[in-house]
PDB file of C-alpha atoms in Angstrom:
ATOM      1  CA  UNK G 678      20.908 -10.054  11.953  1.00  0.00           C
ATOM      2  CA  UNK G 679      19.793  -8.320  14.962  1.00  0.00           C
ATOM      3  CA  UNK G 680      17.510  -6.170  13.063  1.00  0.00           C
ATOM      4  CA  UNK G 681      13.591  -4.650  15.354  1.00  0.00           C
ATOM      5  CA  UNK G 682      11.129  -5.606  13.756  1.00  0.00           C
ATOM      6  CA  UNK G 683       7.479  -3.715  14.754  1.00  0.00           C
ATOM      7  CA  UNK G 684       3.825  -5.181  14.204  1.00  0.00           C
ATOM      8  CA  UNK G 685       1.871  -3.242  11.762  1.00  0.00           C
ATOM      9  CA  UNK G 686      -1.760  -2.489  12.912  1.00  0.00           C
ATOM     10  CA  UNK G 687      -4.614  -5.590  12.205  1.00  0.00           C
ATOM     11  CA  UNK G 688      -7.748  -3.916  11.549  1.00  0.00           C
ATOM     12  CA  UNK G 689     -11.106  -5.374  11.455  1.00  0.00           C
ATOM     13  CA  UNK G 690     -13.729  -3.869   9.016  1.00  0.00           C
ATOM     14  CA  UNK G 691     -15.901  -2.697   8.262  1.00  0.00           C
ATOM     15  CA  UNK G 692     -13.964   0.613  10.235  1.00  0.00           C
ATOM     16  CA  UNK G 693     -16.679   2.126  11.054  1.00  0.00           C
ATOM     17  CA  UNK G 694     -18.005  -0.613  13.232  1.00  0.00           C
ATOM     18  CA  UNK G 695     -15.126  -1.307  15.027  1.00  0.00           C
ATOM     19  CA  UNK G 696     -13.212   1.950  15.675  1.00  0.00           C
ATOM     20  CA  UNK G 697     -12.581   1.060  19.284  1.00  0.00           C
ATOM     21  CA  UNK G 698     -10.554  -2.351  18.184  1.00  0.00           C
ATOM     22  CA  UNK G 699      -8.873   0.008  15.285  1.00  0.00           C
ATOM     23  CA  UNK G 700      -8.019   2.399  17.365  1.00  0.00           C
ATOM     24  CA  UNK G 701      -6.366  -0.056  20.193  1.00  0.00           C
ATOM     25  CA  UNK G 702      -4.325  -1.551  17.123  1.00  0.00           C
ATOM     26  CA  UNK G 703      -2.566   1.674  16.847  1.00  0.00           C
ATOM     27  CA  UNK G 704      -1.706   2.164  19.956  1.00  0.00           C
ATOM     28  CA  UNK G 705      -0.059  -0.810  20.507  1.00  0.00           C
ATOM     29  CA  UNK G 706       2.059  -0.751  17.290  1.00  0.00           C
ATOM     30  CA  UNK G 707       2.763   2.886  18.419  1.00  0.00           C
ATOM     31  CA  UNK G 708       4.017   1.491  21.774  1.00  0.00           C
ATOM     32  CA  UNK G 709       5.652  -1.192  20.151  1.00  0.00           C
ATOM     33  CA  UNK G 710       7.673   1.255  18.580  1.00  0.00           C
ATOM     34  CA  UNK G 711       8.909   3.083  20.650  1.00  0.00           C
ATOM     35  CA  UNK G 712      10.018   0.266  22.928  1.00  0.00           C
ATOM     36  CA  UNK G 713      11.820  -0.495  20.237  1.00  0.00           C
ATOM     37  CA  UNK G 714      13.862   2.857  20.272  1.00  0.00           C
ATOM     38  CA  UNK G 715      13.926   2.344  23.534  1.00  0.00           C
ATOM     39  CA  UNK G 716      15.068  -1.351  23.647  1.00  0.00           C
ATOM     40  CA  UNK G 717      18.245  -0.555  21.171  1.00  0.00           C
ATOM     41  CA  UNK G 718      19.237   3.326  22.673  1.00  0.00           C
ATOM     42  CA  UNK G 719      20.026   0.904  25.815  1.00  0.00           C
ATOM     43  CA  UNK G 720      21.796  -1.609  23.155  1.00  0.00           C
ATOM     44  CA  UNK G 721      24.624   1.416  22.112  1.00  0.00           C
ATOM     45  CA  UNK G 722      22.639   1.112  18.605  1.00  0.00           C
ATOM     46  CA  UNK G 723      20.488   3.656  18.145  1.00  0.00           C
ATOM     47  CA  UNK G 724      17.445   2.432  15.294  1.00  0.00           C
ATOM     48  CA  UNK G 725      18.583   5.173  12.186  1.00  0.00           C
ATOM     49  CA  UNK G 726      15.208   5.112  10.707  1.00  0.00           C
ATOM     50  CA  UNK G 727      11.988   3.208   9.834  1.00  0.00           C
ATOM     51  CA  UNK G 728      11.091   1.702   6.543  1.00  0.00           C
ATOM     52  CA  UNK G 729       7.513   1.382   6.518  1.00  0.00           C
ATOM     53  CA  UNK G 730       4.944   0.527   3.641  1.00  0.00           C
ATOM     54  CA  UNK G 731       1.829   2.826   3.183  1.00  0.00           C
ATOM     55  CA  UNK G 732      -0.220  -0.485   2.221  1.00  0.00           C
ATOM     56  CA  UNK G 733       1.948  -2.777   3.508  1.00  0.00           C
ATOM     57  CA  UNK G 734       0.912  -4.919   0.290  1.00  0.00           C
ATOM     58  CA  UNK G 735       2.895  -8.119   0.255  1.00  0.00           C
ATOM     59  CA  UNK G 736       1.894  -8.668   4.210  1.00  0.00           C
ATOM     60  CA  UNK G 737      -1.507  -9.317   3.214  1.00  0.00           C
ATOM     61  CA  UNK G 738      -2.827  -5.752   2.210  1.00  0.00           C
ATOM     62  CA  UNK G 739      -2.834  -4.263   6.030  1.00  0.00           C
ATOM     63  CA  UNK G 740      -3.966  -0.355   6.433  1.00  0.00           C
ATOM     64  CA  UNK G 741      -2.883   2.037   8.873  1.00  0.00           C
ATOM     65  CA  UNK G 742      -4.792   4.917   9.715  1.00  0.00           C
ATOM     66  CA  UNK G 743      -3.722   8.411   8.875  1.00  0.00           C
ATOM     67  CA  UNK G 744      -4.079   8.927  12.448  1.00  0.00           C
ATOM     68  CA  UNK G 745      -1.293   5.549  12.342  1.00  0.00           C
ATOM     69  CA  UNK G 746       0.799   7.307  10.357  1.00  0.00           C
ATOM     70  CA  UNK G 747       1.275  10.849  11.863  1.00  0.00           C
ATOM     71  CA  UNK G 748       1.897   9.469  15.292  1.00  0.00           C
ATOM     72  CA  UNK G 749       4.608   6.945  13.806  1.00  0.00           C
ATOM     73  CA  UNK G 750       5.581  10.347  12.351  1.00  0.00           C
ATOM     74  CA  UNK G 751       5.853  11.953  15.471  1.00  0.00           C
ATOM     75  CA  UNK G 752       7.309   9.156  17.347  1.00  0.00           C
ATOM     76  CA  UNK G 753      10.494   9.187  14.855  1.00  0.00           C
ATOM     77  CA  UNK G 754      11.195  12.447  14.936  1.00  0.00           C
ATOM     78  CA  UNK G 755      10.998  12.900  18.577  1.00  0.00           C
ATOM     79  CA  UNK G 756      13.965   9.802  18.493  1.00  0.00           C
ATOM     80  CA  UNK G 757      15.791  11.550  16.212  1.00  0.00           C
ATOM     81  CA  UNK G 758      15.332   9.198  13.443  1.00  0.00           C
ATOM     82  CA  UNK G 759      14.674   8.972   9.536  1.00  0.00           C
ATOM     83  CA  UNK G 760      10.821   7.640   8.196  1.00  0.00           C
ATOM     84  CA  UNK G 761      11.346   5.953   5.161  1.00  0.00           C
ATOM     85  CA  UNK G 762       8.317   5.398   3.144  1.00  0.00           C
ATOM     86  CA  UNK G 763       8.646   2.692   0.540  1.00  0.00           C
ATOM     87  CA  UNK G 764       5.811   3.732  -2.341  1.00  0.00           C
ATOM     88  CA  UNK G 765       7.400   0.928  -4.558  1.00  0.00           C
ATOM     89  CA  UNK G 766       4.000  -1.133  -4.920  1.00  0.00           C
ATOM     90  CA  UNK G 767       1.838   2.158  -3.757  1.00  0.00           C
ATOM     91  CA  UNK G 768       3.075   4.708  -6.016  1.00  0.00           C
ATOM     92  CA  UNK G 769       2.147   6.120  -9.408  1.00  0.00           C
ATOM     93  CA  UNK G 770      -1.813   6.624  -8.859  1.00  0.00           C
ATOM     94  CA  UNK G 771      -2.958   2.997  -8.425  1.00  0.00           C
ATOM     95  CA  UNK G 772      -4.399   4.481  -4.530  1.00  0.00           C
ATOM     96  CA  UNK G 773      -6.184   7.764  -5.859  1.00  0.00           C
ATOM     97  CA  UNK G 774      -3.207   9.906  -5.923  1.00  0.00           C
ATOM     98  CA  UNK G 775       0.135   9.907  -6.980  1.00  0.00           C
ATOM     99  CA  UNK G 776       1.954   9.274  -3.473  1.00  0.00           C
ATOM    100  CA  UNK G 777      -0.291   6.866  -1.294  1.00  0.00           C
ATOM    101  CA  UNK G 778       1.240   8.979   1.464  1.00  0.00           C
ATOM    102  CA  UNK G 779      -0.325  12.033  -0.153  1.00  0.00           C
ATOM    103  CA  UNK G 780      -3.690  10.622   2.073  1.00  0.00           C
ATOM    104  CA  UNK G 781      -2.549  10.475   5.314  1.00  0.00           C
ATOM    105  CA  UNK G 782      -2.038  13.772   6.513  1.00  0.00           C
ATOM    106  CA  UNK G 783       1.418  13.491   7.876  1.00  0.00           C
ATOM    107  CA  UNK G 784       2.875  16.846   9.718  1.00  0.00           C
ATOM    108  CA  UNK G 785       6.084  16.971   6.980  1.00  0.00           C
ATOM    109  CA  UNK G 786       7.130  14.655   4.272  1.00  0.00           C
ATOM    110  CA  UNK G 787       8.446  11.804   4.665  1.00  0.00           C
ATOM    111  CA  UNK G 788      12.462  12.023   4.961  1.00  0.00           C
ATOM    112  CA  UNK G 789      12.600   9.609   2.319  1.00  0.00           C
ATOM    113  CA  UNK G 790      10.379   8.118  -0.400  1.00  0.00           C
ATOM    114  CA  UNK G 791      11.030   4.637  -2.165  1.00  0.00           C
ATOM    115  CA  UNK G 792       9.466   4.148  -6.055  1.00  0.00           C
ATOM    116  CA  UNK G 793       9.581   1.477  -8.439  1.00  0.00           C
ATOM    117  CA  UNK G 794       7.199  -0.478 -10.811  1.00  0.00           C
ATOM    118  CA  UNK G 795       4.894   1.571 -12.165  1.00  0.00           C
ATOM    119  CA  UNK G 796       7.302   4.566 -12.061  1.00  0.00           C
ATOM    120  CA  UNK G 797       9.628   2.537 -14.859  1.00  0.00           C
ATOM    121  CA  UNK G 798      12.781   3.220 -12.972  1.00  0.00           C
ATOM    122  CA  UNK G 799      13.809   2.346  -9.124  1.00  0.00           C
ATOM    123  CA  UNK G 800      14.340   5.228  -7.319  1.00  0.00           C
ATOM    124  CA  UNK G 801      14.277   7.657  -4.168  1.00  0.00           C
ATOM    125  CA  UNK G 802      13.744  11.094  -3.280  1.00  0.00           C
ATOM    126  CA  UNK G 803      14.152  12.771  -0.005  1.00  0.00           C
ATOM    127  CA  UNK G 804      13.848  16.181   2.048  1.00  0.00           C
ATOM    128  CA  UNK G 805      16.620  19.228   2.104  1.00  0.00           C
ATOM    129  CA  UNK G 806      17.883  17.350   5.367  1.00  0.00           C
ATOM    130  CA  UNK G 807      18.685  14.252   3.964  1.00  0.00           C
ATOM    131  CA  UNK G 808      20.537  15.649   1.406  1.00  0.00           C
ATOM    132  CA  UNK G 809      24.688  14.476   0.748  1.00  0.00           C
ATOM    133  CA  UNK G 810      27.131  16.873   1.275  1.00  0.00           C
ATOM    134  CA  UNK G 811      29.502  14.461  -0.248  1.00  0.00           C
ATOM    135  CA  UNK G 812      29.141  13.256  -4.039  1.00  0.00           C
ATOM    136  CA  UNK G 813      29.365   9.608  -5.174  1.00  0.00           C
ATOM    137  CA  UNK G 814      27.987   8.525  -1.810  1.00  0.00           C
ATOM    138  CA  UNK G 815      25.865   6.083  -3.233  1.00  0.00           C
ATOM    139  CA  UNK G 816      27.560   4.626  -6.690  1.00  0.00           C
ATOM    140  CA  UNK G 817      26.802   2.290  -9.329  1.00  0.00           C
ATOM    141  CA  UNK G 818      27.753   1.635 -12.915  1.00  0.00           C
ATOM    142  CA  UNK G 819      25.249   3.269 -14.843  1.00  0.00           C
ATOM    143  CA  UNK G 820      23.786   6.448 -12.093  1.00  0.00           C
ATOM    144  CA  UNK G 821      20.493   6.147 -13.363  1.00  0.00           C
ATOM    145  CA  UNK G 822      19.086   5.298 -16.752  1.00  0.00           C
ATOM    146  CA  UNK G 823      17.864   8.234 -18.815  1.00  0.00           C
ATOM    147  CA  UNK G 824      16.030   5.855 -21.167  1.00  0.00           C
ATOM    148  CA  UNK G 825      13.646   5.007 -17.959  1.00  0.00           C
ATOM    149  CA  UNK G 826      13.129   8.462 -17.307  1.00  0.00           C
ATOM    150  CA  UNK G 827      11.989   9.625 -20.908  1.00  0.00           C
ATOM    151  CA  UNK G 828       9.333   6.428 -20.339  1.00  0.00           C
ATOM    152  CA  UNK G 829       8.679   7.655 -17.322  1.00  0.00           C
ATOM    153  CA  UNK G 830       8.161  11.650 -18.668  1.00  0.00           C
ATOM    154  CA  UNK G 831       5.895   9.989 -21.160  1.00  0.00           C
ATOM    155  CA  UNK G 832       3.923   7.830 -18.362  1.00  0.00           C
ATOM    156  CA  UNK G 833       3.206  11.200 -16.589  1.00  0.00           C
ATOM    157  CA  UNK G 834       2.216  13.409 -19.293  1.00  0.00           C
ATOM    158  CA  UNK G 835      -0.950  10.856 -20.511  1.00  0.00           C
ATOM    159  CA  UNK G 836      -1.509  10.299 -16.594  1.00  0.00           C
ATOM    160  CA  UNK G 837      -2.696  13.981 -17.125  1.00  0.00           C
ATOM    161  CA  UNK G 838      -3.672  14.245 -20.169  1.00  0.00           C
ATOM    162  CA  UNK G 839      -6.177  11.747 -19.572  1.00  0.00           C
ATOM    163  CA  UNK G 840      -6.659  12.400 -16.200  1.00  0.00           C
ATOM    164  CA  UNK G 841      -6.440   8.976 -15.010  1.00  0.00           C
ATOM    165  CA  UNK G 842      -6.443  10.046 -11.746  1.00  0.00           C
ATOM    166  CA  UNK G 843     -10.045  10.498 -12.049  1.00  0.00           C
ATOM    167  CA  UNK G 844     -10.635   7.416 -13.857  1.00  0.00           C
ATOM    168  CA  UNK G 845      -8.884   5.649 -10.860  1.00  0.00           C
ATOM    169  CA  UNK G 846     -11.434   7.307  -8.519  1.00  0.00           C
ATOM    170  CA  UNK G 847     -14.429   6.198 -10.213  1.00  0.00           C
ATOM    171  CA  UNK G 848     -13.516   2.609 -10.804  1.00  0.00           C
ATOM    172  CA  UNK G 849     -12.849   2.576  -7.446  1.00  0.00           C
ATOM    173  CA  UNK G 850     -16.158   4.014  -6.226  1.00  0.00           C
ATOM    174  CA  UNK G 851     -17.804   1.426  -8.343  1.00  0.00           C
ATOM    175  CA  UNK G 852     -15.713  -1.546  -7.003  1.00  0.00           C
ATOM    176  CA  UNK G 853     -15.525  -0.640  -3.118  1.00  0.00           C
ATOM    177  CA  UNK G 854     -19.891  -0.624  -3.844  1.00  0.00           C
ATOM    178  CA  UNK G 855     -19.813  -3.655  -5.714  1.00  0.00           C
ATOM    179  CA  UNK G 856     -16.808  -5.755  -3.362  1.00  0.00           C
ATOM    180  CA  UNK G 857     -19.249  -4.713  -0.560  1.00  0.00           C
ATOM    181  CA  UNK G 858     -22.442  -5.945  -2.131  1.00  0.00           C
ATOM    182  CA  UNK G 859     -20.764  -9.675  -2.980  1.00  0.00           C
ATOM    183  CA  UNK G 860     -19.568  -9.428   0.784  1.00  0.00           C
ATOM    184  CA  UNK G 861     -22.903  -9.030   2.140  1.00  0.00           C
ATOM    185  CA  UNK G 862     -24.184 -11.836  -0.549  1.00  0.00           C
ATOM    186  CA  UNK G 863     -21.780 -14.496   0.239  1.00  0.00           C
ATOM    187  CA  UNK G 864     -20.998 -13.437   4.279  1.00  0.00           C
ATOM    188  CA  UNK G 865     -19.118 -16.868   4.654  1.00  0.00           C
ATOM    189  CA  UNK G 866     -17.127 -16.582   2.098  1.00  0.00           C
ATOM    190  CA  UNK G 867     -15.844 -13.194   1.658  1.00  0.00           C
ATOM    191  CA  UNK G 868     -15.008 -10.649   4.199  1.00  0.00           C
ATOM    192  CA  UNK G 869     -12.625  -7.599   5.083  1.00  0.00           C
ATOM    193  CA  UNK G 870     -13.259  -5.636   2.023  1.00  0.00           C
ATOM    194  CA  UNK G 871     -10.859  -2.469   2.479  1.00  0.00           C
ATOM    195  CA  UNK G 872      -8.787  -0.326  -0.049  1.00  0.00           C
ATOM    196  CA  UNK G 873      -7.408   2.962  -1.199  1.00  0.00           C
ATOM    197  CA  UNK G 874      -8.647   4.000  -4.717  1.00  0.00           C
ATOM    198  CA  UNK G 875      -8.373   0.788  -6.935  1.00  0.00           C
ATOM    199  CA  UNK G 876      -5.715  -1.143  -4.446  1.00  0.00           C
ATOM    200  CA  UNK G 877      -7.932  -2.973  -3.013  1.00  0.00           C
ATOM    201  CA  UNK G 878      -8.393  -6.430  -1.093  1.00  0.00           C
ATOM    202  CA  UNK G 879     -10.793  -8.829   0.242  1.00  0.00           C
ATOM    203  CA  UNK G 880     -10.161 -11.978   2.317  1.00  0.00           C
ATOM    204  CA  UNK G 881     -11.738 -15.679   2.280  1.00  0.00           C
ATOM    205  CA  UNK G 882     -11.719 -18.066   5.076  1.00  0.00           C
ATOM    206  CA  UNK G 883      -8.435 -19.585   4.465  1.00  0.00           C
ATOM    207  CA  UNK G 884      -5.405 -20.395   1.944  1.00  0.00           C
ATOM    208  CA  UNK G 885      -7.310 -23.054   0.155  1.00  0.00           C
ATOM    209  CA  UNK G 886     -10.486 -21.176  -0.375  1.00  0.00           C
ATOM    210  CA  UNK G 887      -8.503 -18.290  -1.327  1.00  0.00           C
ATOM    211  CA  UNK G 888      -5.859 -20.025  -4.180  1.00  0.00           C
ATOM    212  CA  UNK G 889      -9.181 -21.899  -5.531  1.00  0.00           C
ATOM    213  CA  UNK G 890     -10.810 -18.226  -5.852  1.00  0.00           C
ATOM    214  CA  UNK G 891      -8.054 -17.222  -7.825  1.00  0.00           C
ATOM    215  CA  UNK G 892      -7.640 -20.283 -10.224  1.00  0.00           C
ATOM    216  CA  UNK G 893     -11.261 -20.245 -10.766  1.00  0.00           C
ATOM    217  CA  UNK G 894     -11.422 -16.827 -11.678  1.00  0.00           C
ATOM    218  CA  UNK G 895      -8.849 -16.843 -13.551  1.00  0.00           C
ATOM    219  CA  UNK G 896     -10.305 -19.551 -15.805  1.00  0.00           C
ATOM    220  CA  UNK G 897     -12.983 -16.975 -16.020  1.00  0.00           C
ATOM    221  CA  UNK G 898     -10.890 -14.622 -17.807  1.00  0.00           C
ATOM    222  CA  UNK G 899      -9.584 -12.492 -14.419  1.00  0.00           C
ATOM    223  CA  UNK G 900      -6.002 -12.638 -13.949  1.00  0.00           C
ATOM    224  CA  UNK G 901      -5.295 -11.766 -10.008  1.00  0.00           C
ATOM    225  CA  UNK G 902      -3.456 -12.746  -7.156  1.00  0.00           C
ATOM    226  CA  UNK G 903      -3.202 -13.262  -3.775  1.00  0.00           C
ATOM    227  CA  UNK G 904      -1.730 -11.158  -0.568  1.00  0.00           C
ATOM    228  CA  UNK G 905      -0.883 -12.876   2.778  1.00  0.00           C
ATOM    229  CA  UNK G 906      -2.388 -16.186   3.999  1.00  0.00           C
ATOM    230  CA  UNK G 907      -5.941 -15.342   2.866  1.00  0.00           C
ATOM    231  CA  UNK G 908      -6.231 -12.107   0.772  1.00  0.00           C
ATOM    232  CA  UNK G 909      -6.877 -11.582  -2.398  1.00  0.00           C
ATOM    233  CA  UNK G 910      -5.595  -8.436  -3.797  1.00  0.00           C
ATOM    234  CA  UNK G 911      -6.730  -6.031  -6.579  1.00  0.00           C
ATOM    235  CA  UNK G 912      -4.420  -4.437  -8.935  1.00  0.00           C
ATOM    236  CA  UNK G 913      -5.767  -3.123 -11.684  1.00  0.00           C
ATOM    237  CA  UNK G 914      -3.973  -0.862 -14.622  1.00  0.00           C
ATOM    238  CA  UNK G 915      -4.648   3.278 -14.352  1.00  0.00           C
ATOM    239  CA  UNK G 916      -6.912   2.933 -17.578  1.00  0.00           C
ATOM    240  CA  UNK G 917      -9.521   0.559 -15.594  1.00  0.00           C
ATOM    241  CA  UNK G 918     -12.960   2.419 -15.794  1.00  0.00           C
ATOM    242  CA  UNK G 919     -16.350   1.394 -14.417  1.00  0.00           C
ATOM    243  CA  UNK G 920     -17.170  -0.586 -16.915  1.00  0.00           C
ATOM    244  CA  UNK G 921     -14.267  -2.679 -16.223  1.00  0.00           C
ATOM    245  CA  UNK G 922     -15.487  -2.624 -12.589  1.00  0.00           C
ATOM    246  CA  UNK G 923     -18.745  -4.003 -13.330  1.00  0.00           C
ATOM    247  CA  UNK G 924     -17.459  -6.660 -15.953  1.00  0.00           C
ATOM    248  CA  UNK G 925     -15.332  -7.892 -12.655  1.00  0.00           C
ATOM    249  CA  UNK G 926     -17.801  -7.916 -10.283  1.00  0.00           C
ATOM    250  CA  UNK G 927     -19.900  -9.881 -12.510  1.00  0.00           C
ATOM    251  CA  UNK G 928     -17.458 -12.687 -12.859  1.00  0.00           C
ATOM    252  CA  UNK G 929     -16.630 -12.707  -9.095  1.00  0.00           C
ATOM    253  CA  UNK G 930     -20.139 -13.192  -8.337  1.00  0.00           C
ATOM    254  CA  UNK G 931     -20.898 -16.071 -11.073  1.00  0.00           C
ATOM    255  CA  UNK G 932     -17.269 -17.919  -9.280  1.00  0.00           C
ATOM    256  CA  UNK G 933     -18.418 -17.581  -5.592  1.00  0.00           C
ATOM    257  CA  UNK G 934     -21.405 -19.403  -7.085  1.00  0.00           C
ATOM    258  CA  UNK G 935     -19.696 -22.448  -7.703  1.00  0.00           C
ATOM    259  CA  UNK G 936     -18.672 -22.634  -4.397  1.00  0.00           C
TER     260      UNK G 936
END
């Protein structure tokens, strides 16, 4: 399927010692981009939209800056196009708030928002523009599942009842501290330590060193997983607090020991 494809912006960290690199990523995705528009207007098929992650999470945990964001924004607008932001790994508080997008600033929002997982049900919601004029556009056997939404209702009310949000916020203080500290401790080992709230990520040299980090840890009680070639990726429940945080880092240390 003839179907563009854009590069997503490879940072190097920390970002505040390499802004100029950073900042050269986005441009070039940027200009990627609209080639791309470009590119298929020429074609006689216009691109419709773009689907793009705000973590893009399965790639290998890759950021984009909010400054990313708004101009990718900007670009598909001016093209007359849809921005479909797929929240289906980001969504539900895991990055601080409830909408990962929530962060970056954007002009409008999005035309369209993707949610799954953590939400209990698969879903979308978009602006007044996208709206049908027609019913049964989109059809399936069930339309929806009112037993997910109750779950979901529930899910919501103890998010704020126990303002998890919070709790989110400092567990993630304490680990983006702590994943730095074991960075600077074991500098050939562990590197690119980046994140939103508790979605977080850290890389190791390569595959191997990587899927032995995770076995090992996990027979020290961790269950995680991997991201990419190289990353290992952080996804911890909304009730994580700081203690859990610290229990963590403690184990990660002890592991990269061993090595």
């Amino acid at each position: 399927m003839d179907w563009p494809v854009a590069s997503f912006p490879q940072y190097k960290y920390p970002l505040e010692q390499n802004v100029d690199h950073n900042a050269k990523e986005d441009v070039r995705c940027l200009q990627e981009v609209q080639s791309l528009f470009d590119a298929y207007q020429k074609k006689g098929r216009p691109v419709a939209g773009v689907v793009v992650e705000p973590i893009q999470a399965e790639g290998g945990d890759n950021h984009g800056s909010p400054r990313f964001f708004q101009e990718l924004q900007r670009i598909v607008k001016k093209n007359g196009a849809a921005l479909l932001i797929d929240e289906v790994q980001t969504g539900m508080g895991a990055t601080g708030t409830i909408w990962a997008h929530e962060q970056l600033g954007l002009d409008s929002p999005p035309d369209i928002v993707t949610f799954s997982k953590k939400m209990m049900t698969g879903g979308y919601f978009y602006t007044d523009e996208m709206h049908l004029d027609e019913p049964y556009r989109i059809f399936n056997t069930w339309l929806g599942d009112p037993t997910k939404i109750m779950l979901l209702e529930e899910t919501v009310k103890v998010i704020k009842r126990d303002n998890l949000l919070e709790v989110v916020k400092d567990s993630a203080d304490a680990l983006e501290e702590g994943l730095l500290d074991i960075q600077n401790s074991f500098p050939k080992l562990i590197s690119n330590s980046r994140g939103r709230g508790t979605f977080r990520a850290f890389d190791l040299p390569t595959t191997e060193s990587r899927d032995k980090f995770i076995n090992e840890i996990r027979n020290a009680g961790v269950q995680m997983g991997g991201s990419g070639t190289h990353s290992v990726r952080l996804r911890p429940a909304l009730i994580f607090q700081r203690h859990h945080a610290e229990q963590f880092l403690d184990i990660a240390t002890s592991v990269l020991k061993k090595f």
